[in-house]
Coordinates of C-alpha atoms in Angstrom, one line a residue:
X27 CA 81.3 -19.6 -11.7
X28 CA 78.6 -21.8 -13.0
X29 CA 75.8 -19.7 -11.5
X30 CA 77.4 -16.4 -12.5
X31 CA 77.5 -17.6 -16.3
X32 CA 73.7 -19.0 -16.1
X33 CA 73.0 -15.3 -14.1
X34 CA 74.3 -13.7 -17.5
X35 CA 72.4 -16.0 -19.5
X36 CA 69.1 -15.2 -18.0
X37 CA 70.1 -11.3 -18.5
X38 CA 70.9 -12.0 -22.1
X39 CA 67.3 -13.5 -22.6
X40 CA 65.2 -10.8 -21.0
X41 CA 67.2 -8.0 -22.7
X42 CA 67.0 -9.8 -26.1
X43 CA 62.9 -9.9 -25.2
X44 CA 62.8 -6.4 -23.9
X45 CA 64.3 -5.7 -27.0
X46 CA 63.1 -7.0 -29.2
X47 CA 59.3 -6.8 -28.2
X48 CA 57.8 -4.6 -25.6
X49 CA 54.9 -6.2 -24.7
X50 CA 56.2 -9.6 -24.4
X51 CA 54.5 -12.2 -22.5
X52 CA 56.0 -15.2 -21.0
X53 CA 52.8 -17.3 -21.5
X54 CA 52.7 -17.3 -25.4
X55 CA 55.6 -17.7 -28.0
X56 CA 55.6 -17.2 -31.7
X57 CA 57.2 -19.1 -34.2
X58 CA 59.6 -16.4 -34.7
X59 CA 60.1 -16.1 -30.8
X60 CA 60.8 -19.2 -30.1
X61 CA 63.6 -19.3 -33.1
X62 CA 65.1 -16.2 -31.9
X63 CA 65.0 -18.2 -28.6
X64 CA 66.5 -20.8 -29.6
X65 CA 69.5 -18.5 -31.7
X66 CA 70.1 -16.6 -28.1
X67 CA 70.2 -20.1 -26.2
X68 CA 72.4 -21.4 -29.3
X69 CA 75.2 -18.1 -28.5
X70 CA 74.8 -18.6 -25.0
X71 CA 76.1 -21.9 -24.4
X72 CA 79.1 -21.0 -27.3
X73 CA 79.7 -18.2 -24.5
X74 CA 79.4 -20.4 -21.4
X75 CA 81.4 -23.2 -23.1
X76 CA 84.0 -20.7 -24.0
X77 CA 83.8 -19.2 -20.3
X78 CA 84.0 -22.5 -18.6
X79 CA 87.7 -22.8 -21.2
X80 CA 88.6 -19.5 -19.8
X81 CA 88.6 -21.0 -16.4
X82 CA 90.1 -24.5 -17.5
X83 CA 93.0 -22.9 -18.4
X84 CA 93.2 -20.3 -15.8
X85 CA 93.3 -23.2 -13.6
X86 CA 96.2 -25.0 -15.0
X87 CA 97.5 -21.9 -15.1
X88 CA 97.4 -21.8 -11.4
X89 CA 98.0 -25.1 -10.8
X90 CA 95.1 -25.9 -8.9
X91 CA 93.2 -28.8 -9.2
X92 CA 89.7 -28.9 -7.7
X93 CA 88.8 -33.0 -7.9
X94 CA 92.8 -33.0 -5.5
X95 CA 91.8 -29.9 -3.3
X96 CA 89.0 -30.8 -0.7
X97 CA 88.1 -27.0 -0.5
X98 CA 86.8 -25.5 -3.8
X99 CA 88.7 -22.1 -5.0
X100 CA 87.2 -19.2 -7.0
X101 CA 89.2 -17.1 -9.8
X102 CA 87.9 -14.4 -11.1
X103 CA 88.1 -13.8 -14.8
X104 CA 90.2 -10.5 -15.9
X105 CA 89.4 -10.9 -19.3
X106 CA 86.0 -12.0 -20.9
X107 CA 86.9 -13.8 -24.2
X108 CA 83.6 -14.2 -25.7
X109 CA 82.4 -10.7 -25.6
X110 CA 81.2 -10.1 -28.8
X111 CA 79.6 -13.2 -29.3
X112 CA 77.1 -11.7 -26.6
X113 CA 73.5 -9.9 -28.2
X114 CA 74.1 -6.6 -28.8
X115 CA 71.6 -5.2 -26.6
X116 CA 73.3 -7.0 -23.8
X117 CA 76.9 -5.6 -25.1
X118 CA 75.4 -1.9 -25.0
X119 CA 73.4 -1.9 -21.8
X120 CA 77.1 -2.7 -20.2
X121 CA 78.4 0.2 -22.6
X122 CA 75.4 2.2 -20.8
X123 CA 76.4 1.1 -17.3
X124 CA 80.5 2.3 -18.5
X125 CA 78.8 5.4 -19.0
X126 CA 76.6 5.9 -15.3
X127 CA 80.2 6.2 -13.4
X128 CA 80.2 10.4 -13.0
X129 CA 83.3 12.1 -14.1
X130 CA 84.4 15.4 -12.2
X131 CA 85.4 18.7 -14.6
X132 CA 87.2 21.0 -13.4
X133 CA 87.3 24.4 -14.1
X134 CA 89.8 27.5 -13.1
X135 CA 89.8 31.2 -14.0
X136 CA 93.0 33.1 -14.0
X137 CA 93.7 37.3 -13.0
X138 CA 94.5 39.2 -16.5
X139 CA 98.4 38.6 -17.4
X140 CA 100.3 42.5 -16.9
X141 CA 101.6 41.5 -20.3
X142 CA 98.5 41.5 -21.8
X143 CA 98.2 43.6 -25.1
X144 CA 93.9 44.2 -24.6
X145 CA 93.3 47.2 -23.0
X146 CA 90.8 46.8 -20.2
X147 CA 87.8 47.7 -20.8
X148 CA 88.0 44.9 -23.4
X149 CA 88.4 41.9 -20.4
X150 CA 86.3 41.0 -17.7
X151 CA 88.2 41.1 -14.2
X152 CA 89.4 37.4 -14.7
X153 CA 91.0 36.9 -18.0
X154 CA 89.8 33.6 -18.6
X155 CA 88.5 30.3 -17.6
X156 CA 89.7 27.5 -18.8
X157 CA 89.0 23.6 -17.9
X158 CA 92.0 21.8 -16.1
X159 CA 94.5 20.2 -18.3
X160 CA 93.8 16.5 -16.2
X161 CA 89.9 17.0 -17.3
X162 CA 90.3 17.8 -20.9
X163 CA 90.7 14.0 -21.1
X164 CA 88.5 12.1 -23.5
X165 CA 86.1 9.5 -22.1
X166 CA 88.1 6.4 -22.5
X167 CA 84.7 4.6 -23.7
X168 CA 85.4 7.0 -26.5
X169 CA 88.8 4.8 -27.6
X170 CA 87.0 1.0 -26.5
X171 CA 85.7 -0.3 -30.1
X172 CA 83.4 1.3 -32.9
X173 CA 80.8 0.1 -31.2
X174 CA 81.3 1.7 -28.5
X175 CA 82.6 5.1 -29.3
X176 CA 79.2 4.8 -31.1
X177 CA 76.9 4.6 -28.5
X178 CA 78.7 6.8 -26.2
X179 CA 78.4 10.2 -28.5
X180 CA 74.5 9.8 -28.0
X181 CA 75.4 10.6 -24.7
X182 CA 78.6 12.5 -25.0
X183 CA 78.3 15.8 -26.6
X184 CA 81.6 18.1 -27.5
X185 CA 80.7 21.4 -25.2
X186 CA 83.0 24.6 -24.8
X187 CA 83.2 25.5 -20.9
X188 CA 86.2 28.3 -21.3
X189 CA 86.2 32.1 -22.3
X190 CA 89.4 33.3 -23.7
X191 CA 89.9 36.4 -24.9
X192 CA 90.4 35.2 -28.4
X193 CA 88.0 32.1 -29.4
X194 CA 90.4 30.6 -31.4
X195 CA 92.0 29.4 -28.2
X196 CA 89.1 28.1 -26.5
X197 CA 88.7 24.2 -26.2
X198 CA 85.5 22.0 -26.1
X199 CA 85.7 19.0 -24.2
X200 CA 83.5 15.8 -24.4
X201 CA 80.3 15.8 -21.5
X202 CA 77.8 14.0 -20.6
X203 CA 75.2 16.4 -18.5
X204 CA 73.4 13.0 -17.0
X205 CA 75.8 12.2 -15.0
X206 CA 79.0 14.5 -15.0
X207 CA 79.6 17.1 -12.5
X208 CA 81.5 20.5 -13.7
X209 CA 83.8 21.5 -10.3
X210 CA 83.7 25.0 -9.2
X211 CA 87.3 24.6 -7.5
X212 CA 90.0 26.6 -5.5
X213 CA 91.1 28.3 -8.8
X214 CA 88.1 29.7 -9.8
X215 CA 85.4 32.6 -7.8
X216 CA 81.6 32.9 -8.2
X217 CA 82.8 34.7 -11.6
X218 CA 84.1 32.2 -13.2
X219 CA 80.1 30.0 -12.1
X220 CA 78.5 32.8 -12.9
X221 CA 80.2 33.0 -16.8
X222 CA 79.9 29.3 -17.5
X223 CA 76.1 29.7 -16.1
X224 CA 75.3 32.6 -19.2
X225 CA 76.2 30.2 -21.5
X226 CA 73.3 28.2 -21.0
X227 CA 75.2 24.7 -20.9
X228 CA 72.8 21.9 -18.7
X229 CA 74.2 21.3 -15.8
X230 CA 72.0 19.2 -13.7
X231 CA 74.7 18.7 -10.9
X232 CA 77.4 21.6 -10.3
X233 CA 80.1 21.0 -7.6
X234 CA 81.3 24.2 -5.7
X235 CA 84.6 24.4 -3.4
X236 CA 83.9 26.9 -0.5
X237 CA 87.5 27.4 0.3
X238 CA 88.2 30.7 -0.6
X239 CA 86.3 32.6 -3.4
X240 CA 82.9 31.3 -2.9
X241 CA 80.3 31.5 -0.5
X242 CA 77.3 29.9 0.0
X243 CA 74.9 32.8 -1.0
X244 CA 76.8 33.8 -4.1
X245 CA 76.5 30.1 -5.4
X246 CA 73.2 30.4 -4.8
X247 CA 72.2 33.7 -6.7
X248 CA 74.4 32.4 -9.8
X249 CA 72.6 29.3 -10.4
X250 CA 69.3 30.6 -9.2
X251 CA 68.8 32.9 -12.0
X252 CA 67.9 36.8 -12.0
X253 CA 65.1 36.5 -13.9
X254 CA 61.8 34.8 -12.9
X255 CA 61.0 32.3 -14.8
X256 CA 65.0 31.6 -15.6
X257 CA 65.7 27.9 -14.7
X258 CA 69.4 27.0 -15.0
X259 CA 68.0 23.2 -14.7
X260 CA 70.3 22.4 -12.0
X261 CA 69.1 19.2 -9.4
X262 CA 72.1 18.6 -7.3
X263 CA 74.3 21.2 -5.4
X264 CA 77.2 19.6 -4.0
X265 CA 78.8 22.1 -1.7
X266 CA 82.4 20.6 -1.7
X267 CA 84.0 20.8 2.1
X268 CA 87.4 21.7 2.2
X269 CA 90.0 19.1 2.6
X270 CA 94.2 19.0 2.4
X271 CA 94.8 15.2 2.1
X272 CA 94.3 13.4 -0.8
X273 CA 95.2 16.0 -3.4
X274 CA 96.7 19.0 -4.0
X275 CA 94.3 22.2 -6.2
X276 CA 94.7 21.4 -10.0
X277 CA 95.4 17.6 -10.1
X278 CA 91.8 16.5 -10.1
X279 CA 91.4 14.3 -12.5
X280 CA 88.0 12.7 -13.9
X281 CA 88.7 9.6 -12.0
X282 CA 88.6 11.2 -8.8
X283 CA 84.8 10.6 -6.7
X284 CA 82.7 12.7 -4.3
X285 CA 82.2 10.7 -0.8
X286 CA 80.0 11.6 1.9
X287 CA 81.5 13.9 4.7
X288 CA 80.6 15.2 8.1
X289 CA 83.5 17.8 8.3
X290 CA 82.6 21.1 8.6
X291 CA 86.1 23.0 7.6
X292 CA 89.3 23.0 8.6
X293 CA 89.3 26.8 9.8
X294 CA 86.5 28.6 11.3
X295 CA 85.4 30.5 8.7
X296 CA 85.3 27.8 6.8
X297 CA 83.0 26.1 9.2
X298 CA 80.7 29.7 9.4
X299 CA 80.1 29.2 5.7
X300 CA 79.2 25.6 6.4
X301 CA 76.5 26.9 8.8
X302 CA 75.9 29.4 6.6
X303 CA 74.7 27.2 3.5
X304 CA 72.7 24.9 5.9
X305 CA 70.3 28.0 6.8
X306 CA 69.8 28.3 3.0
X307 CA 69.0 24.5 2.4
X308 CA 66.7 24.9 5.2
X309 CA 65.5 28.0 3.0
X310 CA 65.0 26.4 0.0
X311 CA 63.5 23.3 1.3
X312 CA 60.2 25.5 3.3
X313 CA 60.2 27.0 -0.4
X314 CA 60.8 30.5 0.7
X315 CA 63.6 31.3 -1.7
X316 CA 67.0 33.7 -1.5
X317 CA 66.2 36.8 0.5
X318 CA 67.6 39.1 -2.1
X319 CA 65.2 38.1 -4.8
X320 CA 60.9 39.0 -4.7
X321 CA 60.7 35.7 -7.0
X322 CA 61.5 31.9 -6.5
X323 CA 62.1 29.9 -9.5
X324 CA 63.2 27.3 -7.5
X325 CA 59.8 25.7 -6.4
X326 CA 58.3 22.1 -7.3
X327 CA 60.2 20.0 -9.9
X328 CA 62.6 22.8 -10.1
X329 CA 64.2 22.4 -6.7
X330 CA 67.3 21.3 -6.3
X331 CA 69.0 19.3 -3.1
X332 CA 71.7 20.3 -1.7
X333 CA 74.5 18.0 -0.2
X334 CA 77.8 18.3 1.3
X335 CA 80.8 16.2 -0.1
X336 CA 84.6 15.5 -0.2
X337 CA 86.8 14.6 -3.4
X338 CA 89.3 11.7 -3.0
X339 CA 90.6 9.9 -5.3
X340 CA 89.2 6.4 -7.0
X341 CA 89.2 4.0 -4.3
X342 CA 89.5 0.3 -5.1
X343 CA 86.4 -1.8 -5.4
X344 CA 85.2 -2.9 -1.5
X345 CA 87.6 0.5 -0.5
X346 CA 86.4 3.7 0.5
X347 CA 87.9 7.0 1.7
X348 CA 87.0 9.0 4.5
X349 CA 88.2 12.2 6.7
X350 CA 87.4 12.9 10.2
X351 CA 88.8 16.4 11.9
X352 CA 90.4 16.4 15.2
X353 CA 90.3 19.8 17.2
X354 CA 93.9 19.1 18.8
X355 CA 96.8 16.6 16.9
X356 CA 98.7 16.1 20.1
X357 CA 96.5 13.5 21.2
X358 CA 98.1 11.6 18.1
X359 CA 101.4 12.4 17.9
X360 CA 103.1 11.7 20.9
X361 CA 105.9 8.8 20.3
X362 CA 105.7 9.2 16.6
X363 CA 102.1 8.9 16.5
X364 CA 101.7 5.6 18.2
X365 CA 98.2 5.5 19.1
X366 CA 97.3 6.1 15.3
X367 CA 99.5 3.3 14.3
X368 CA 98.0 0.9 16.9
X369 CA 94.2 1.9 15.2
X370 CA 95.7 1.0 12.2
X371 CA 97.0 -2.7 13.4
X372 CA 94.1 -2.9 15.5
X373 CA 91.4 -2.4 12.4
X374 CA 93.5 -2.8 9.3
X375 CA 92.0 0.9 7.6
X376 CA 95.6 2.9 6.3
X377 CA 95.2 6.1 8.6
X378 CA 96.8 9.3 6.6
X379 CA 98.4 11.4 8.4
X380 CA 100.9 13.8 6.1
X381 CA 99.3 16.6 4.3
X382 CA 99.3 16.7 0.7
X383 CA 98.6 20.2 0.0
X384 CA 101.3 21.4 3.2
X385 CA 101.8 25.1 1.6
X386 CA 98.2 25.6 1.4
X387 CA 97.7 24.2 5.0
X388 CA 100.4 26.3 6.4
X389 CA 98.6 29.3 5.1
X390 CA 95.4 29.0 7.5
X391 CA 98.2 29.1 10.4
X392 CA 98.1 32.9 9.8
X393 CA 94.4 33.8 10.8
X394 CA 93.7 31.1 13.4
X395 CA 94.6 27.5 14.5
X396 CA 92.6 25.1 12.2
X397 CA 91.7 21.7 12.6
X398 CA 93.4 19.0 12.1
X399 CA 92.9 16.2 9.4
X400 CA 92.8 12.5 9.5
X401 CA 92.2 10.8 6.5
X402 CA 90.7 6.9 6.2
X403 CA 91.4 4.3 3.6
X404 CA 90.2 1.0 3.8
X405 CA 86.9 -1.2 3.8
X406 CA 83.4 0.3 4.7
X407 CA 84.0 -1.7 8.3
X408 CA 87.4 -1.2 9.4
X409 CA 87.1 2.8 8.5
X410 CA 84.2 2.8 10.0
X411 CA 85.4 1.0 13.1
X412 CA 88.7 3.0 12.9
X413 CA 87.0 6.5 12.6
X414 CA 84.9 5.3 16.0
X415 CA 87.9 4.7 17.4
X416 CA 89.8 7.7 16.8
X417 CA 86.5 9.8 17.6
X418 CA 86.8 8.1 21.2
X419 CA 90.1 8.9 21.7
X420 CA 89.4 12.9 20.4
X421 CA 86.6 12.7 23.3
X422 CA 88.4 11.0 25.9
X423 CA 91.1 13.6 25.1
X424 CA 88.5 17.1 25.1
X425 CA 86.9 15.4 28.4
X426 CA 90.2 15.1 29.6
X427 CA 91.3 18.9 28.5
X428 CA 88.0 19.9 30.6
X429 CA 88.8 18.5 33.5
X430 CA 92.0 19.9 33.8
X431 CA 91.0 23.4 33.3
X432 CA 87.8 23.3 35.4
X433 CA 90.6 22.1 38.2
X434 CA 93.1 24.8 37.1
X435 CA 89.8 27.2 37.3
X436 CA 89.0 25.9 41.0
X437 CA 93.0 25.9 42.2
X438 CA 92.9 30.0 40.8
X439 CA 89.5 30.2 42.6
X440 CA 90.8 29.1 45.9
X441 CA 93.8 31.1 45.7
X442 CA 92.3 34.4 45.2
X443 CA 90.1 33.4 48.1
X444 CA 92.6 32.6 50.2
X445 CA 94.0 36.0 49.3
X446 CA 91.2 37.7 50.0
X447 CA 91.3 36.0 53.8
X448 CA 94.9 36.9 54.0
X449 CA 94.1 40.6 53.1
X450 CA 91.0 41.1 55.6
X451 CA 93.4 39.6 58.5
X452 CA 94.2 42.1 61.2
X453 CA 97.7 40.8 61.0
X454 CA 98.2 41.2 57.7
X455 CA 98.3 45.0 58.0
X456 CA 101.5 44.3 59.9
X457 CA 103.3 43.1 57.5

């Protein structure tokens, strides 16, 4: 605890410096430096004293005693008394670093109602788009202190994402273009991209579901621009791979996170798009450009990366979430799913097995048989240990699988063989 509250203290005095003069130099101090030194040293230890009560009495609290107990115990603070007595500098750079966490806003179009009194030349082919009632929440910075609420509107600007067909119902919603990420979901189509993109809003990082009314060249072409010269300033294109666990369409909220993936789909068409965007990153990163434009404003500076993700929800801190796809869920499920249950005792990750979304799983049952889903919730090691172990067992399995049909192949083999000897026998004519 000591060295934490000394770690702070050294922060406080280099932001105070960096603040307060930009070419300061350790080697020489002014008069009025080494006052302002001594006023910073002064608060800090009012704050360290006041810490160091914090912990007094979360001690008794406890009922520990540390001079009884041979092995020293560490509490962590929930509550940080002597905030404002910290510089202000300090006090907003941790305002700032509230502000770096990314918040995900979705946004959904809707077919015209058959109720609707416009006739239709007035509409566009979706009636509107709209952003999802969980999004349309206010920064909770935004509600913190003056202070606060203060520094955040620098950053957080009230923007209108949605197109109704009368303004007055239109709503604005508070975004931050450095770091939040609008979400193309399953309730909207390239349309509904392709709208938001005319009204010129920054988006430096757009998130695109490829589910079911986009595709990879579509998403492309909107953001690309059909103009040259047109730059939509978009860096980051995260393609967002289709997943049934963790949530169902609409109940994304801003808390929820993007996580690194390595599934490909669920269904096979999903997985042909999947392919299908790679060839384009590969496109766009030799700088040739979409084939069905003669320009490429996407050269330079002005290219963006492209990365696949998945959307879970907030883990815990030291947590993560993770999804792995298994080509055949029998090799789980026999006696109530035991072998999953013995990963799960065996590496302590919480292995997810139910689908959240069941109706709009059931659905791909129609076309084709789709993958099947494993999600992972733990820490960074047992998931990662846990996916390796159910990625064995999936191989062991396919391996298995292969076997038996190459022997079912060579038992068919031999018997048409052998009735091909039994045919060419003089004998056999007899019968």
């Amino acid at each position: 605890m000591e060295e934490v509250l000394q770690a702070v203290s050294q922060l406080q005095i280099i932001a105070t410096m960096d603040a307060s003069d930009s070419s300061y130099e350790p080697a020489s101090h002014s008069d009025s430096d080494n006052e302002a030194r001594a006023n910073i040293e002064a608060k800090n230890e009012v704050g360290l004293q006041s810490a160091r009560d914090v912990e007094d009495d979360s001690d008794k609290e406890n009922g520990s005693d540390k001079e009884n107990d041979g092995n020293a115990r560490t509490h962590h603070l929930t509550k940080f008394h002597p905030f404002q007595q910290l510089p202000k500098e300090l006090r907003l750079k941790i305002w700032g670093l509230h502000m770096e966490n990314p918040r995900i806003l979705e946004l959904q179009s809707g077919i015209r109602s058959a109720n609707s009194q416009v006739t239709t030349d007035q509409l566009s082919p979706r009636d509107w788009i709209r952003v999802a009632a969980p999004s349309c929440q206010p920064p909770a910075i935004l509600h913190a202190c003056a202070e606060a609420r203060a520094e955040a509107l620098r950053f957080y600007h009230l923007t209108n994402f949605e197109k109704q067909h009368d303004p007055k119902f239109e709503i604005s919603i508070y975004y931050n273009p450095l770091v939040d990420i609008p979400y193309f979901g399953p309730e909207s189509t390239v349309y509904t991209l392709q709208e938001t993109v005319k009204k010129d809003i920054v988006m430096p990082r757009v998130a695109v579901d490829y589910s079911k009314g986009f595709r990879g060249i579509s998403v492309m072409e909107a953001l690309h621009g059909d103009q040259p010269g047109q730059q939509t300033g978009t860096k980051k294109i995260f393609f967002i791979v289709p997943s049934y666990l963790w949530f169902r369409g609409s109940d994304i909220d801003p808390s929820h996170t993007l996580y690194h993936t390595r599934s490909t789909g669920v269904t096979q068409k999903q997985r042909h798009t999947h392919s299908r965007i790679q060839n384009l990153m590969e496109r766009i990163a030799d700088g040739r450009g979409l084939r069905r434009f003669t320009f490429n404003n996407w050269t330079g500076e002005n290219q963006p990366s492209v990365e696949f993700k998945g959307i879970s929800p907030a883990p815990d801190t030291k947590m993560m979430y993770r999804n792995f796809m298994v080509p055949d869920e029998a090799l789980f499920e026999k006696d109530d799913w035991f072998v999953l249950r013995e990963v799960e005792r065996k590496t302590g990750c919480m292995i997810q097995k139910e689908l959240s979304d069941r109706d709009g799983y059931e659905d791909l049952w129609c076309d084709e048989d789709p993958h099947y889903e494993l999600g992972f919730y733990g820490t960074p090691i047992a998931t990662k240990n846990a996916i390796r172990l159910v990625e064995e067992i999936a191989r062991k399995g396919e391996e298995e699988e292969k076997e038996r049909e190459a022997q079912a192949e060579a038992q068919a083999r031999e018997c048409k063989d052998s009735w091909r000897e039994y045919r060419h026998t003089p004998w056999a004519h007899k019968l």
